[in-house]
Coordinates of C-alpha atoms and ligand atoms in Angstrom, one line a residue:
X1 CA 125.4 84.7 46.2
X2 CA 126.4 81.9 43.9
X3 CA 129.0 80.6 46.5
X4 CA 126.2 80.7 49.0
X5 CA 123.9 78.4 47.0
X6 CA 126.4 75.6 46.6
X7 CA 127.9 75.9 50.0
X8 CA 124.3 75.6 51.4
X9 CA 123.9 72.5 49.2
X10 CA 127.1 71.1 50.5
X11 CA 126.1 71.7 54.1
X12 CA 122.8 69.9 53.4
X13 CA 124.5 66.8 52.0
X14 CA 127.2 66.5 54.7
X15 CA 126.8 63.5 57.1
X16 CA 129.7 64.7 59.4
X17 CA 131.1 68.1 60.6
X18 CA 134.2 68.3 62.8
X19 CA 132.3 70.0 65.6
X20 CA 129.6 67.3 65.5
X21 CA 130.9 64.6 68.0
X22 CA 127.8 62.5 68.2
X23 CA 125.4 61.5 65.5
X24 CA 122.4 63.0 67.5
X25 CA 124.1 66.4 67.2
X26 CA 124.2 66.4 63.4
X27 CA 121.0 68.2 62.8
X28 CA 121.8 71.0 65.2
X29 CA 125.3 71.3 63.7
X30 CA 123.9 71.5 60.2
X31 CA 121.6 74.3 61.4
X32 CA 124.4 76.2 62.9
X33 CA 126.4 76.0 59.7
X34 CA 123.3 77.2 57.7
X35 CA 122.8 80.1 59.9
X36 CA 126.5 81.1 59.7
X37 CA 126.0 81.2 55.9
X38 CA 122.8 83.2 56.2
X39 CA 124.3 85.6 58.6
X40 CA 126.6 87.1 55.9
X41 CA 129.7 86.3 57.8
X42 CA 132.5 85.9 55.2
X43 CA 134.2 82.7 54.2
X44 CA 137.3 82.7 52.0
X45 CA 136.8 80.1 49.3
X46 CA 139.5 78.6 47.1
X47 CA 138.1 76.5 44.1
X48 CA 134.6 76.1 43.2
X49 CA 131.7 73.6 43.7
X50 CA 133.4 70.5 42.4
X51 CA 136.5 70.9 44.5
X52 CA 136.8 73.6 47.2
X53 CA 138.5 74.6 50.4
X54 CA 136.6 77.2 52.5
X55 CA 137.9 78.8 55.7
X56 CA 136.7 81.2 58.3
X57 CA 139.0 84.1 59.1
X58 CA 137.1 85.4 62.0
X59 CA 138.4 82.4 64.1
X60 CA 140.8 83.0 66.9
X61 CA 143.5 80.6 68.3
X62 CA 142.1 79.8 71.7
X63 CA 145.6 79.5 73.5
X64 CA 147.1 82.7 72.4
X65 CA 144.1 84.7 71.1
X66 CA 145.7 85.3 67.7
X67 CA 143.7 85.2 64.4
X68 CA 143.8 82.0 62.5
X69 CA 142.1 80.8 59.3
X70 CA 139.9 77.8 60.4
X71 CA 138.9 75.3 57.7
X72 CA 135.1 75.4 57.4
X73 CA 134.6 72.9 54.6
X74 CA 136.5 70.9 52.0
X75 CA 135.3 68.9 49.0
X76 CA 136.9 67.0 46.1
X77 CA 139.4 64.2 45.6
X78 CA 142.6 64.4 47.5
X79 CA 144.7 65.2 44.6
X80 CA 142.6 68.2 43.8
X81 CA 142.9 69.2 47.5
X82 CA 146.7 69.2 47.2
X83 CA 146.5 71.9 44.6
X84 CA 143.9 73.8 46.5
X85 CA 146.2 73.8 49.5
X86 CA 149.0 75.3 47.4
X87 CA 146.5 77.9 46.0
X88 CA 145.3 78.8 49.3
X89 CA 148.6 80.3 50.4
X90 CA 148.1 83.5 48.6
X91 CA 144.6 84.1 50.2
X92 CA 145.6 83.3 53.7
X93 CA 147.4 86.7 54.3
X94 CA 149.9 85.3 56.6
X95 CA 147.6 83.5 58.9
X96 CA 148.1 79.9 60.1
X97 CA 145.6 77.5 58.5
X98 CA 144.0 75.0 61.0
X99 CA 142.2 72.0 59.7
X100 CA 140.4 69.1 61.2
X101 CA 140.9 65.4 60.5
X102 CA 138.8 62.5 62.0
X103 CA 141.0 59.7 63.5
X104 CA 140.2 57.3 60.7
X105 CA 141.1 59.8 57.9
X106 CA 144.6 58.5 57.5
X107 CA 145.0 59.5 53.9
X108 CA 143.9 63.0 54.7
X109 CA 146.3 63.2 57.7
X110 CA 149.1 61.9 55.3
X111 CA 148.3 64.6 52.8
X112 CA 148.4 67.3 55.5
X113 CA 151.8 66.0 56.8
X114 CA 153.1 66.1 53.3
X115 CA 152.0 69.6 52.9
X116 CA 153.7 70.9 56.1
X117 CA 151.0 70.6 58.6
X118 CA 151.6 69.2 62.0
X119 CA 149.2 67.7 64.6
X120 CA 148.1 70.6 67.0
X121 CA 145.4 69.1 69.3
X122 CA 143.5 65.9 70.0
X123 CA 139.8 65.8 70.8
X124 CA 138.9 62.9 73.0
X125 CA 135.2 61.8 73.9
X126 CA 133.4 59.2 75.9
X127 CA 129.9 58.2 77.0
X128 CA 129.7 58.7 80.8
X129 CA 129.4 55.7 83.1
X130 CA 129.5 55.4 86.9
X131 CA 133.0 55.2 88.1
X132 CA 134.7 54.0 91.2
X133 CA 137.1 56.5 92.7
X134 CA 140.0 56.7 95.2
X135 CA 138.4 57.4 98.6
X136 CA 141.7 59.2 99.7
X137 CA 140.6 62.3 98.1
X138 CA 137.6 64.6 98.2
X139 CA 135.9 66.6 95.4
X140 CA 134.4 70.0 96.2
X141 CA 133.0 72.9 94.2
X142 CA 135.4 75.8 93.5
X143 CA 134.7 79.0 95.4
X144 CA 135.7 82.6 94.7
X145 CA 138.4 82.3 97.3
X146 CA 140.0 79.6 95.2
X147 CA 140.7 82.0 92.3
X148 CA 144.2 83.0 93.4
X149 CA 145.3 79.4 94.2
X150 CA 143.8 78.2 90.9
X151 CA 145.5 80.9 88.9
X152 CA 148.9 80.2 90.5
X153 CA 148.5 76.4 90.1
X154 CA 147.4 76.9 86.4
X155 CA 150.3 79.2 85.6
X156 CA 152.8 76.9 87.2
X157 CA 151.9 73.9 85.1
X158 CA 150.7 75.5 81.7
X159 CA 154.1 75.1 80.1
X160 CA 153.0 71.4 79.7
X161 CA 149.9 72.4 77.8
X162 CA 151.5 74.6 75.1
X163 CA 150.7 73.6 71.5
X164 CA 153.5 72.1 69.6
X165 CA 156.2 74.4 68.3
X166 CA 154.8 77.2 70.4
X167 CA 157.5 77.3 73.1
X168 CA 158.5 81.0 72.2
X169 CA 154.9 81.9 72.8
X170 CA 154.9 81.0 76.4
X171 CA 154.8 84.5 77.7
X172 CA 151.7 85.4 75.7
X173 CA 150.1 82.1 76.5
X174 CA 150.5 82.7 80.2
X175 CA 149.1 86.3 79.9
X176 CA 146.1 85.0 78.0
X177 CA 145.5 82.2 80.5
X178 CA 145.8 84.6 83.5
X179 CA 143.3 87.0 81.9
X180 CA 140.8 84.2 81.2
X181 CA 141.1 82.7 84.7
X182 CA 140.8 86.2 86.4
X183 CA 137.5 87.0 84.8
X184 CA 136.1 83.4 84.6
X185 CA 132.6 83.2 86.0
X186 CA 132.2 79.8 87.7
X187 CA 129.3 81.0 90.0
X188 CA 126.0 79.0 90.1
X189 CA 124.5 80.4 86.9
X190 CA 127.7 80.1 84.8
X191 CA 128.1 77.4 82.1
X192 CA 131.5 76.9 83.7
X193 CA 132.0 74.7 86.8
X194 CA 135.2 74.5 88.8
X195 CA 135.8 71.5 91.0
X196 CA 138.8 71.1 93.4
X197 CA 140.4 67.9 94.6
X198 CA 141.6 67.9 98.3
X199 CA 143.3 65.5 100.5
X200 CA 141.9 64.5 104.0
X201 CA 143.7 67.5 105.5
X202 CA 142.0 69.9 103.3
X203 CA 145.0 70.8 101.1
X204 CA 144.0 71.6 97.5
X205 CA 145.9 69.2 95.1
X206 CA 144.3 70.1 91.7
X207 CA 141.4 71.6 89.8
X208 CA 139.1 70.6 87.0
X209 CA 137.4 73.2 85.0
X210 CA 134.2 72.1 83.0
X211 CA 132.0 73.8 80.6
X212 CA 128.5 72.2 80.6
X213 CA 126.1 72.6 77.7
X214 CA 122.4 72.2 77.3
X215 CA 122.9 69.1 75.3
X216 CA 123.9 66.8 78.1
X217 CA 127.7 67.3 77.2
X218 CA 130.4 68.4 79.6
X219 CA 133.8 69.6 78.3
X220 CA 136.9 69.5 80.2
X221 CA 138.3 73.0 79.6
X222 CA 141.4 72.7 81.8
X223 CA 142.8 70.4 84.5
X224 CA 145.9 70.9 86.6
X225 CA 147.5 69.0 89.4
X226 CA 150.2 70.6 91.8
X227 CA 153.5 69.2 90.4
X228 CA 154.5 67.8 93.8
X229 CA 151.5 65.4 93.5
X230 CA 151.8 64.2 90.0
X231 CA 151.5 60.5 89.5
X232 CA 149.4 60.0 92.7
X233 CA 146.0 59.5 90.7
X234 CA 144.8 63.0 91.4
X235 CA 143.9 63.7 87.8
X236 CA 142.2 60.3 87.5
X237 CA 140.2 61.2 90.7
X238 CA 139.2 64.7 89.4
X239 CA 138.0 63.4 85.9
X240 CA 136.2 60.2 87.2
X241 CA 134.5 61.7 90.4
X242 CA 133.3 64.7 88.2
X243 CA 131.9 62.2 85.9
X244 CA 129.8 60.6 88.7
X245 CA 128.7 64.1 89.8
X246 CA 127.7 65.0 86.2
X247 CA 125.9 61.8 85.7
X248 CA 123.7 62.6 88.8
X249 CA 122.8 66.0 87.1
X250 CA 121.8 64.2 83.8
X251 CA 124.9 64.6 81.7
X252 CA 125.8 61.7 79.3
X253 CA 128.8 62.8 77.1
X254 CA 132.3 63.9 78.2
X255 CA 134.7 65.6 75.9
X256 CA 138.3 67.1 76.1
X257 CA 141.0 68.7 74.0
X258 CA 144.6 68.0 74.5
X259 CA 147.7 69.7 73.0
X260 CA 149.4 67.2 70.7
X261 CA 152.7 68.0 72.7
X262 CA 151.0 66.9 76.0
X263 CA 151.7 63.2 76.1
X264 CA 151.1 62.8 79.8
X265 CA 147.7 64.3 79.6
X266 CA 146.8 62.2 76.5
X267 CA 147.9 59.1 78.3
X268 CA 145.8 59.9 81.5
X269 CA 142.8 60.7 79.2
X270 CA 142.9 57.6 77.0
X271 CA 144.7 54.9 79.1
X272 CA 143.3 55.7 82.5
X273 CA 140.1 57.7 82.2
X274 CA 138.6 55.8 79.3
X275 CA 138.3 58.6 76.6
X276 CA 138.8 57.7 72.8
X277 CA 140.5 59.9 70.4
X278 CA 137.9 61.4 68.1
X279 CA 139.6 63.9 65.8
X280 CA 142.6 66.0 65.6
X281 CA 143.3 69.7 64.6
X282 CA 146.3 70.2 62.3
X283 CA 148.0 73.4 61.6
X284 CA 150.3 74.9 59.0
X285 CA 152.2 78.0 59.9
X286 CA 152.7 80.8 57.3
Ligands
LIG1 C1 148.2 65.9 83.1 C2 148.1 65.9 84.6 C3 146.7 66.6 85.0 C4 148.0 64.6 85.1 O1 147.8 64.5 86.6 P1 148.4 63.4 87.6 O2 147.6 63.6 88.9 O3 149.8 63.2 87.7 O4 147.7 62.2 86.9 P2 147.4 60.7 87.5 O5 148.4 60.6 88.6 O6 145.9 60.6 87.8 O7 147.8 59.8 86.3 C5 149.2 59.7 85.9 C6 149.5 58.3 85.4 O8 149.9 58.6 84.2 C7 151.1 57.9 84.0 N1 151.9 58.5 82.8 C8 151.9 59.9 82.7 N2 152.6 60.1 81.5 C9 152.7 58.9 80.9 C10 153.3 58.6 79.7 N3 153.7 59.4 78.8 N4 153.4 57.2 79.3 C11 153.0 56.4 80.3 N5 152.5 56.6 81.4 C12 152.4 57.9 81.7 C13 151.7 57.9 85.4 O9 152.7 57.0 85.7 C14 150.5 57.4 86.1 O10 150.1 56.2 85.8 P3 149.7 55.2 87.0 O11 148.5 55.8 87.7 O12 149.2 54.0 86.1 O13 150.9 55.0 87.7 C15 149.2 66.6 85.4 O14 150.4 66.1 84.9 C16 149.3 68.2 85.1 O15 148.8 69.0 85.8 N6 149.9 68.6 83.9 C17 150.0 69.9 83.5 C18 148.7 70.6 83.1 C19 148.1 69.7 81.9 O16 148.8 69.2 81.3 N7 146.7 69.8 81.9 C20 146.1 69.0 80.9 C21 145.4 70.0 79.9 S1 144.5 69.1 78.6

């Protein structure tokens, strides 16, 4: 109960949360944090109100569906945090610890690196704007009959999307991806939307999977281009023509997540499609 009081105070004072990508989302993110605390879900806390680390052990690693400890909050000077990170080891019970850093938090990232963390994933964002796109390609909605082609294409390129240092997990990653794709609902009432890029002959060249929320934000969940068409501007076409289509439907904000090992995708997102890095996830393996 005592922990709950000062964690609640901490949430009420915070001006930023890692999941809050726009200032206008702060109030909603704060409410979600408070309702998490009120729900009785358990956080593990190291330290106390003057300096603490708190993490959520109900979190799941999205690529491999394995349990992780996801940092929920931190407070205190960086030198206290160094000690707290050491103390956290006993309570982590063998789980990897995953923490967020905004791109401007260089001292925090240096500390993480010195404590054995490595960059896991980039978050990129942008405000949507009308885009001109290559007329050589066509964008069409995905249909149920695309599911087999989509799954085969996603599996053929997924080795490039693995998180860093997870090469040995490729089998598990592929199984988890296939399960997700086979049951994914991208019908008209789903929050997911599948878009396919075709050439003029009707050949499918790549796909873009979006998750659209009620707050005018669309997230790129996955993108894949047939390897024989890499470097021909298909990914650029998919992302930018989807942006036009989303603007027409009233969307304003575009977000994406990219494995820190996936330099090609990061380049396409930031140098070609106009996204900016917003924050990173860092991970320390047990
Ligand atoms: C990432 C991916 C979608 C890009 O698709 P693509 O159709 O080849 O991308 P585009 O042709 O639109 O853009 C590629 C451009 O990036 C350039 N490029 C790629 N990697 C680069 C790098 N590391 N440094 C510099 N330039 C790079 C290419 O030369 C090309 O540039 P240009 O158009 O200026 O000549 C594709 O490689 C893919 O399917 N990868 C596997 C799945 C994946 O990684 N998905 C992303 C999940 S977040």
